[in-house]
Amino acid sequence: MIKQMGEKPWRVDRKPRLLNAAIVALVRNENLRGMRSTLRQVEDRFNRNYGYKYVLLNDVPFTDEFKQGVQAMVNTKVEFGLLQNGTWGLSPYISEDKVHQKLRENQHRYIYGDNLKYRFMCRFQSGFIHKHPLLKDIDYYWRIEPDVEYYCDMPYDPFRLFKDHKFKYGYTIAPPEKPETVETLWETTKEWIRRNKHLLPKKSFASFILDNNNNYNMCHFWSNFEIVDLSLYRSEAYQSYFDFLDRAGGFFYERWGDAPVHSIAAALLLTKSQIHWFEDVGYHHVGYQHCPQPRDLHLYCNCNPRDSFTATSPCQQRYNELDDITKKELLARLGI
Ligand code: GDP
Ligand code: MN
C-alpha cells in the first residue's frame, strides 16, 4: 500500500493477528454516558484498527438500554458479565460489626471513607477480576473506566508489545496513595513476606515502593488504566498475597485500594524490565493526567504537554532512576 502525505503510518489494510486479550471494565448501569465516551475514544484511538473484544462486568444485571448504548459505540463484540457469588461483598474472614464501626470512624477521614460498595469494588478488582468466567481464558487485559480521556492515537498493539518484550504490568500515571487509607497495608505485606519468602523472585523492583526507612513510600501505579499479563494475578505468589490481605481485613477496616495492592505485588514479584511505563498514553482521570512531552510522542495527542502530572511526579522519578534489588537485599532492608 502506498502511503499518502499525512497518512498515519499504521493504517494497515489487512486484519492484524490478535492475541488472546480483552479490554475490560467494571461498570454500573448509571455510567452509560461515561462508558460510551471512553469506549468511543479507545475505539477511535486504537481498537477500530484491531478489533479486540470488550468485556464489561457489573454486580447487577446490565439493562438493555446499557447494552445497546455501549454496543452502538464500537465495532467489535461487547461481552456483558455478572459478577459471581463470593467475589462481590464482604470478605468471609472478617467481623461485620468491626467493619461498620470502622466505616463510621473513617467517614470523614478520606474520600469513600464510609462507602462499603467502594470497598467491594477494590476487593473485586484486587482479587477476583482475573478469575471471572469471561476472563479466565484471557492472557492479557487492558483495564478501562467510564469518564476517562485517551488523548493519543495508539499506533501499535500493546498486547503484542507485552508478548514481544515479556512485559507483565503497564501503567501511565504513578501517584502517591493517601496514607490514611493504607495504614496497616505495609505491616501486613511484611508479614506475608516473612511467611512466604520462597514465593519471592531472586530480584525485583521493590526499590520502587521503599522509602529511606524501608517503609512503604505510597508510590503506586494508577490502576484505572492498566495493561496486565494476567499470569501475574494468577500466580501462586499473587494469589497467596491477596488471600493474606483479604484475611487481614484492611479492604474493609481501612480502604486498601486495588491500585496499591496491584502495585506492591508488581514491585515485589516483577523486575523493572517487566514493568512498562506507557509514556505514550496520554490519559486523564479525575485527579491527574499524563500528556506525553517528547514531540514524536505528542504529535498525535490532543492534550497540552505542559499540563502533565508525570513530569514532576516523585514516583515517576523513582521509576526512571532506580534499578532492581536482590531478594537478599530486600529481606535485609526489611529486617527479615
Ligand atoms: P475511583 O476512580 O477510585 O474514584 O473509583 P470509581 O468510582 O471510578 O470506580 C472504579 C471502577 O469501578 C469504575 O470502572 C467504576 O465504574 C467501577 N465501580 C465502582 N463502584 C461500582 C459498583 O458499585 N458497581 C459496579 N458495577 N461498578 C463499580
Ligand atoms: Mn475512577
Tab-separated table of C-alpha atoms and ligand atoms in Angstrom:
chain	number	residue	atom	x	y	z
A	1	MET	CA	0.000	0.000	0.000
A	2	ILE	CA	1.394	3.411	-0.939
A	3	LYS	CA	1.256	5.908	1.908
A	4	GLN	CA	-0.197	9.332	1.200
A	5	MET	CA	1.229	12.515	2.767
A	6	GLY	CA	-0.137	12.877	6.250
A	7	GLU	CA	-1.442	9.359	6.302
A	8	LYS	CA	-0.788	7.687	9.577
A	9	PRO	CA	1.864	5.000	9.280
A	10	TRP	CA	-0.193	2.326	10.979
A	11	ARG	CA	-3.343	2.451	8.845
A	12	VAL	CA	-2.996	-1.152	7.827
A	13	ASP	CA	-5.485	-2.545	5.348
A	14	ARG	CA	-5.164	-6.153	6.401
A	15	LYS	CA	-6.522	-7.645	9.556
A	16	PRO	CA	-3.852	-7.805	12.248
A	17	ARG	CA	-3.324	-11.035	14.145
A	18	LEU	CA	-4.902	-10.658	17.556
A	19	LEU	CA	-3.651	-12.033	20.838
A	20	ASN	CA	-5.842	-13.628	23.468
A	21	ALA	CA	-6.690	-10.323	25.136
A	22	ALA	CA	-9.619	-8.117	26.078
A	23	ILE	CA	-10.413	-4.536	27.013
A	24	VAL	CA	-12.211	-4.703	30.337
A	25	ALA	CA	-14.253	-2.509	32.667
A	26	LEU	CA	-16.248	-2.976	35.808
A	27	VAL	CA	-19.095	-0.538	35.406
A	28	ARG	CA	-22.592	0.415	36.604
A	29	ASN	CA	-25.710	0.946	34.508
A	30	GLU	CA	-25.664	4.569	35.689
A	31	ASN	CA	-22.306	5.070	33.931
A	32	LEU	CA	-23.752	4.584	30.447
A	33	ARG	CA	-22.812	8.030	29.161
A	34	GLY	CA	-19.304	7.913	30.636
A	35	MET	CA	-18.725	4.388	29.353
A	36	ARG	CA	-19.852	5.356	25.850
A	37	SER	CA	-17.416	8.257	25.944
A	38	THR	CA	-14.469	6.086	26.992
A	39	LEU	CA	-15.312	3.297	24.561
A	40	ARG	CA	-15.578	5.702	21.669
A	41	GLN	CA	-12.124	7.075	22.410
A	42	VAL	CA	-10.500	3.666	22.832
A	43	GLU	CA	-12.179	2.599	19.622
A	44	ASP	CA	-11.094	5.676	17.646
A	45	ARG	CA	-7.593	5.860	19.089
A	46	PHE	CA	-6.792	2.170	18.853
A	47	ASN	CA	-9.231	-0.639	18.648
A	48	ARG	CA	-11.014	0.054	15.378
A	49	ASN	CA	-7.734	-0.918	13.721
A	50	TYR	CA	-7.576	-4.161	15.710
A	51	GLY	CA	-10.921	-5.392	16.953
A	52	TYR	CA	-10.172	-6.705	20.407
A	53	LYS	CA	-13.268	-7.700	22.302
A	54	TYR	CA	-14.652	-5.676	25.185
A	55	VAL	CA	-15.738	-7.296	28.436
A	56	LEU	CA	-17.960	-5.261	30.739
A	57	LEU	CA	-18.746	-6.550	34.205
A	58	ASN	CA	-21.364	-5.497	36.736
A	59	ASP	CA	-22.552	-6.561	40.186
A	60	VAL	CA	-26.174	-6.299	38.970
A	61	PRO	CA	-27.501	-7.255	35.511
A	62	PHE	CA	-26.884	-4.732	32.743
A	63	THR	CA	-30.053	-3.137	31.392
A	64	ASP	CA	-30.965	-3.471	27.721
A	65	GLU	CA	-30.533	0.280	27.406
A	66	PHE	CA	-26.963	-0.008	28.683
A	67	LYS	CA	-26.115	-2.948	26.442
A	68	GLN	CA	-27.477	-1.300	23.313
A	69	GLY	CA	-25.911	2.034	24.232
A	70	VAL	CA	-22.377	0.722	24.603
A	71	GLN	CA	-22.556	-1.766	21.724
A	72	ALA	CA	-23.527	1.096	19.405
A	73	MET	CA	-20.228	2.891	20.138
A	74	VAL	CA	-17.913	0.104	18.973
A	75	ASN	CA	-17.312	-2.154	16.003
A	76	THR	CA	-16.426	-5.313	17.878
A	77	LYS	CA	-18.288	-7.586	20.187
A	78	VAL	CA	-19.025	-6.485	23.728
A	79	GLU	CA	-19.467	-9.288	26.247
A	80	PHE	CA	-21.521	-8.497	29.334
A	81	GLY	CA	-20.939	-10.359	32.581
A	82	LEU	CA	-22.411	-10.558	36.042
A	83	LEU	CA	-20.070	-10.997	38.993
A	84	GLN	CA	-20.022	-14.405	40.609
A	85	ASN	CA	-21.144	-15.143	44.140
A	86	GLY	CA	-18.469	-14.553	46.726
A	87	THR	CA	-16.467	-12.159	44.563
A	88	TRP	CA	-18.527	-9.049	45.377
A	89	GLY	CA	-19.100	-8.432	49.039
A	90	LEU	CA	-17.539	-8.722	52.444
A	91	SER	CA	-14.558	-10.919	52.972
A	92	PRO	CA	-15.790	-14.051	54.806
A	93	TYR	CA	-12.940	-13.853	57.306
A	94	ILE	CA	-13.732	-10.568	58.986
A	95	SER	CA	-16.059	-9.132	61.634
A	96	GLU	CA	-19.096	-7.335	60.251
A	97	ASP	CA	-19.525	-5.340	63.462
A	98	LYS	CA	-15.971	-4.111	63.226
A	99	VAL	CA	-16.486	-3.172	59.573
A	100	HIS	CA	-19.418	-0.930	60.472
A	101	GLN	CA	-17.568	0.594	63.392
A	102	LYS	CA	-14.587	1.341	61.137
A	103	LEU	CA	-16.778	2.803	58.393
A	104	ARG	CA	-18.176	5.257	60.956
A	105	GLU	CA	-14.692	6.121	62.223
A	106	ASN	CA	-13.321	6.681	58.731
A	107	GLN	CA	-16.327	8.543	57.351
A	108	HIS	CA	-14.700	11.976	57.363
A	109	ARG	CA	-11.073	10.907	57.122
A	110	TYR	CA	-10.866	10.425	53.333
A	111	ILE	CA	-12.976	10.104	50.220
A	112	TYR	CA	-15.192	6.976	50.227
A	113	GLY	CA	-14.381	6.770	53.984
A	114	ASP	CA	-17.710	5.098	54.823
A	115	ASN	CA	-18.568	3.658	51.413
A	116	LEU	CA	-18.981	-0.113	51.664
A	117	LYS	CA	-19.617	-0.705	47.950
A	118	TYR	CA	-16.399	1.112	47.068
A	119	ARG	CA	-14.608	-1.456	49.205
A	120	PHE	CA	-16.403	-4.320	47.416
A	121	MET	CA	-15.103	-2.789	44.193
A	122	CYS	CA	-11.491	-2.581	45.409
A	123	ARG	CA	-11.593	-6.141	46.741
A	124	PHE	CA	-13.077	-7.450	43.478
A	125	GLN	CA	-10.526	-5.674	41.297
A	126	SER	CA	-7.703	-6.872	43.554
A	127	GLY	CA	-8.626	-10.496	43.939
A	128	PHE	CA	-11.246	-11.711	41.530
A	129	ILE	CA	-11.474	-9.880	38.219
A	130	HIS	CA	-8.910	-12.149	36.554
A	131	LYS	CA	-10.933	-15.205	37.622
A	132	HIS	CA	-14.238	-14.114	36.118
A	133	PRO	CA	-15.529	-16.728	33.606
A	134	LEU	CA	-15.387	-14.187	30.754
A	135	LEU	CA	-11.713	-13.512	31.511
A	136	LYS	CA	-10.390	-16.773	32.801
A	137	ASP	CA	-9.014	-17.876	29.418
A	138	ILE	CA	-7.717	-14.404	28.549
A	139	ASP	CA	-3.935	-13.818	28.672
A	140	TYR	CA	-3.831	-10.007	28.782
A	141	TYR	CA	-6.258	-7.273	29.749
A	142	TRP	CA	-6.427	-3.534	29.295
A	143	ARG	CA	-8.495	-2.050	32.059
A	144	ILE	CA	-10.641	0.985	31.228
A	145	GLU	CA	-13.120	3.094	33.170
A	146	PRO	CA	-16.049	5.345	32.307
A	147	ASP	CA	-15.417	9.090	32.041
A	148	VAL	CA	-11.692	8.995	31.306
A	149	GLU	CA	-9.874	10.573	28.363
A	150	TYR	CA	-7.474	8.865	25.991
A	151	TYR	CA	-5.660	11.723	24.281
A	152	CYS	CA	-3.369	9.944	21.839
A	153	ASP	CA	-3.577	7.568	18.916
A	154	MET	CA	-2.056	4.215	19.766
A	155	PRO	CA	-0.322	3.127	16.565
A	156	TYR	CA	0.560	-0.416	17.653
A	157	ASP	CA	-0.852	-3.361	19.567
A	158	PRO	CA	0.080	-3.013	23.260
A	159	PHE	CA	-0.679	-6.686	23.889
A	160	ARG	CA	1.795	-7.651	21.146
A	161	LEU	CA	4.310	-5.286	22.764
A	162	PHE	CA	3.771	-7.120	26.044
A	163	LYS	CA	4.270	-10.515	24.449
A	164	ASP	CA	7.360	-9.483	22.490
A	165	HIS	CA	9.055	-7.821	25.468
A	166	LYS	CA	7.734	-10.174	28.167
A	167	PHE	CA	6.166	-7.211	29.969
A	168	LYS	CA	3.793	-8.145	32.763
A	169	TYR	CA	2.477	-4.817	34.041
A	170	GLY	CA	1.919	-1.492	32.275
A	171	TYR	CA	0.821	1.895	33.599
A	172	THR	CA	0.756	5.529	32.588
A	173	ILE	CA	0.486	7.512	35.858
A	174	ALA	CA	2.205	6.744	39.174
A	175	PRO	CA	0.906	8.955	42.003
A	176	PRO	CA	1.302	8.584	45.777
A	177	GLU	CA	-1.521	6.925	47.783
A	178	LYS	CA	-3.254	8.645	50.718
A	179	PRO	CA	-1.505	7.133	53.772
A	180	GLU	CA	-4.706	7.117	55.879
A	181	THR	CA	-6.288	4.572	53.530
A	182	VAL	CA	-3.488	2.000	53.881
A	183	GLU	CA	-2.364	2.385	57.499
A	184	THR	CA	-1.516	-1.296	58.060
A	185	LEU	CA	-1.000	-2.425	54.462
A	186	TRP	CA	2.777	-2.384	54.698
A	187	GLU	CA	2.920	-4.174	58.066
A	188	THR	CA	0.603	-6.815	56.619
A	189	THR	CA	2.691	-7.069	53.458
A	190	LYS	CA	5.857	-7.553	55.511
A	191	GLU	CA	4.173	-10.303	57.499
A	192	TRP	CA	3.207	-12.025	54.242
A	193	ILE	CA	6.805	-11.730	53.042
A	194	ARG	CA	8.081	-13.158	56.324
A	195	ARG	CA	5.883	-16.229	55.892
A	196	ASN	CA	6.331	-16.612	52.135
A	197	LYS	CA	9.951	-15.819	51.333
A	198	HIS	CA	10.016	-18.813	48.995
A	199	LEU	CA	7.496	-17.061	46.705
A	200	LEU	CA	9.723	-14.038	46.033
A	201	PRO	CA	11.874	-13.852	42.887
A	202	LYS	CA	15.667	-13.522	43.073
A	203	LYS	CA	15.447	-9.844	42.205
A	204	SER	CA	12.625	-7.370	41.898
A	205	PHE	CA	11.721	-3.708	41.530
A	206	ALA	CA	10.890	-3.456	45.256
A	207	SER	CA	13.117	-0.366	45.367
A	208	PHE	CA	10.199	1.489	43.742
A	209	ILE	CA	7.979	1.164	46.829
A	210	LEU	CA	10.502	1.570	49.659
A	211	ASP	CA	11.338	4.852	51.404
A	212	ASN	CA	14.597	5.619	53.199
A	213	ASN	CA	13.349	3.870	56.330
A	214	ASN	CA	12.277	0.861	54.291
A	215	ASN	CA	8.612	1.590	54.855
A	216	TYR	CA	6.058	1.889	52.055
A	217	ASN	CA	6.558	5.209	50.284
A	218	MET	CA	2.950	5.286	48.942
A	219	CYS	CA	4.043	5.083	45.308
A	220	HIS	CA	1.665	3.099	43.156
A	221	PHE	CA	0.600	2.616	39.582
A	222	TRP	CA	-2.825	4.119	38.993
A	223	SER	CA	-4.837	1.042	38.114
A	224	ASN	CA	-7.782	2.776	36.433
A	225	PHE	CA	-5.567	2.368	33.357
A	226	GLU	CA	-3.522	-0.794	33.448
A	227	ILE	CA	-2.419	-3.353	30.918
A	228	VAL	CA	-1.504	-6.620	32.544
A	229	ASP	CA	-0.284	-10.083	31.648
A	230	LEU	CA	-2.845	-11.821	33.823
A	231	SER	CA	-0.441	-14.625	34.648
A	232	LEU	CA	0.804	-12.117	37.248
A	233	TYR	CA	-2.505	-12.102	39.130
A	234	ARG	CA	-2.988	-15.825	38.621
A	235	SER	CA	0.446	-16.681	40.018
A	236	GLU	CA	0.735	-18.611	43.265
A	237	ALA	CA	2.537	-15.656	44.835
A	238	TYR	CA	-0.119	-13.084	43.945
A	239	GLN	CA	-2.978	-15.359	44.979
A	240	SER	CA	-1.275	-16.044	48.268
A	241	TYR	CA	-0.661	-12.313	48.797
A	242	PHE	CA	-4.267	-11.363	48.026
A	243	ASP	CA	-5.628	-14.082	50.278
A	244	PHE	CA	-3.408	-12.925	53.131
A	245	LEU	CA	-4.578	-9.322	52.679
A	246	ASP	CA	-8.205	-10.437	52.452
A	247	ARG	CA	-7.909	-12.282	55.751
A	248	ALA	CA	-6.292	-9.276	57.419
A	249	GLY	CA	-9.427	-7.227	56.732
A	250	GLY	CA	-7.863	-3.984	55.536
A	251	PHE	CA	-10.029	-3.805	52.416
A	252	PHE	CA	-12.835	-3.009	54.890
A	253	TYR	CA	-11.348	-1.826	58.191
A	254	GLU	CA	-9.256	0.604	56.164
A	255	ARG	CA	-9.723	1.326	52.462
A	256	TRP	CA	-6.997	-0.574	50.709
A	257	GLY	CA	-7.264	0.175	47.007
A	258	ASP	CA	-6.628	-2.241	44.181
A	259	ALA	CA	-4.011	0.209	42.905
A	260	PRO	CA	-1.586	-0.053	45.857
A	261	VAL	CA	-2.289	-3.794	46.148
A	262	HIS	CA	-1.546	-4.454	42.469
A	263	SER	CA	1.442	-2.131	42.601
A	264	ILE	CA	3.083	-3.549	45.709
A	265	ALA	CA	2.641	-7.025	44.244
A	266	ALA	CA	4.108	-5.937	40.900
A	267	ALA	CA	7.086	-4.302	42.615
A	268	LEU	CA	7.753	-7.355	44.797
A	269	LEU	CA	7.171	-10.003	42.149
A	270	LEU	CA	8.492	-8.404	38.945
A	271	THR	CA	11.709	-6.874	37.726
A	272	LYS	CA	11.804	-3.347	36.329
A	273	SER	CA	12.222	-4.820	32.848
A	274	GLN	CA	8.776	-6.433	33.234
A	275	ILE	CA	7.046	-3.178	34.268
A	276	HIS	CA	6.351	-0.876	31.357
A	277	TRP	CA	5.659	2.838	31.574
A	278	PHE	CA	3.347	3.783	28.698
A	279	GLU	CA	4.844	7.228	28.270
A	280	ASP	CA	2.949	7.491	25.003
A	281	VAL	CA	-0.519	7.009	26.518
A	282	GLY	CA	-1.951	10.482	27.108
A	283	TYR	CA	-4.609	9.942	29.731
A	284	HIS	CA	-6.923	11.778	32.058
A	285	HIS	CA	-8.925	10.504	35.023
A	286	VAL	CA	-10.339	12.883	37.625
A	287	GLY	CA	-7.351	13.891	39.741
A	288	TYR	CA	-4.384	13.531	37.418
A	289	GLN	CA	-3.444	13.479	33.791
A	290	HIS	CA	-0.485	12.472	31.710
A	291	CYS	CA	0.309	14.159	28.412
A	292	PRO	CA	3.375	12.902	26.507
A	293	GLN	CA	6.112	15.502	26.243
A	294	PRO	CA	8.584	14.301	23.604
A	295	ARG	CA	7.430	15.780	20.304
A	296	ASP	CA	7.350	12.497	18.422
A	297	LEU	CA	5.049	11.026	21.057
A	298	HIS	CA	2.931	14.140	21.334
A	299	LEU	CA	2.202	14.634	17.662
A	300	TYR	CA	-0.991	12.571	17.582
A	301	CYS	CA	-2.220	13.613	21.043
A	302	ASN	CA	-4.937	16.056	21.918
A	303	CYS	CA	-3.548	17.483	25.143
A	304	ASN	CA	-1.170	20.125	26.409
A	305	PRO	CA	2.257	18.615	27.150
A	306	ARG	CA	2.854	21.317	29.738
A	307	ASP	CA	-0.142	20.006	31.644
A	308	SER	CA	1.204	16.664	32.774
A	309	PHE	CA	1.422	15.355	36.301
A	310	THR	CA	4.013	12.796	35.350
A	311	ALA	CA	6.689	15.365	34.592
A	312	THR	CA	7.009	16.288	38.274
A	313	SER	CA	5.832	13.082	39.949
A	314	PRO	CA	8.348	11.817	42.518
A	315	CYS	CA	7.092	8.281	41.976
A	316	GLN	CA	7.714	8.527	38.240
A	317	GLN	CA	11.184	9.822	39.059
A	318	ARG	CA	11.786	6.701	41.121
A	319	TYR	CA	10.713	4.579	38.174
A	320	ASN	CA	13.071	6.456	35.888
A	321	GLU	CA	16.088	6.371	38.171
A	322	LEU	CA	16.021	3.207	40.281
A	323	ASP	CA	17.009	-0.344	39.482
A	324	ASP	CA	16.066	-3.777	40.786
A	325	ILE	CA	17.268	-5.030	44.140
A	326	THR	CA	18.062	-8.616	45.030
A	327	LYS	CA	15.834	-10.695	47.274
A	328	LYS	CA	18.684	-10.825	49.762
A	329	GLU	CA	18.919	-7.041	49.879
A	330	LEU	CA	15.132	-6.691	50.161
A	331	LEU	CA	14.948	-9.063	53.126
A	332	ALA	CA	17.894	-7.346	54.798
A	333	ARG	CA	16.322	-3.913	54.346
A	334	LEU	CA	13.067	-5.200	55.855
A	335	GLY	CA	14.913	-6.857	58.746
A	336	ILE	CA	13.545	-10.282	57.785
B	1	GDP	P1	-12.272	5.928	41.773
B	1	GDP	O1	-11.648	6.024	40.423
B	1	GDP	O2	-11.345	5.349	42.794
B	1	GDP	O3	-12.900	7.199	42.223
B	1	GDP	O4	-13.457	4.855	41.689
B	1	GDP	P2	-14.583	4.686	40.577
B	1	GDP	O5	-15.890	5.135	41.120
B	1	GDP	O6	-14.149	5.269	39.274
B	1	GDP	O7	-14.655	3.106	40.443
B	1	GDP	C1	-13.639	2.353	39.826
B	1	GDP	C2	-14.243	1.436	38.768
B	1	GDP	O8	-15.167	0.540	39.354
B	1	GDP	C3	-15.017	2.194	37.692
B	1	GDP	O9	-14.855	1.487	36.480
B	1	GDP	C4	-16.453	2.105	38.167
B	1	GDP	O10	-17.339	2.133	37.072
B	1	GDP	C5	-16.475	0.751	38.858
B	1	GDP	N1	-17.385	0.710	40.009
B	1	GDP	C6	-17.269	1.385	41.182
B	1	GDP	N2	-18.258	1.071	42.024
B	1	GDP	C7	-19.043	0.172	41.383
B	1	GDP	C8	-20.251	-0.544	41.720
B	1	GDP	O11	-20.796	-0.421	42.817
B	1	GDP	N3	-20.753	-1.390	40.775
B	1	GDP	C9	-20.160	-1.570	39.561
B	1	GDP	N4	-20.727	-2.413	38.695
B	1	GDP	N5	-19.043	-0.931	39.210
B	1	GDP	C10	-18.478	-0.070	40.104
B	2	MN	MN	-12.382	6.085	38.523
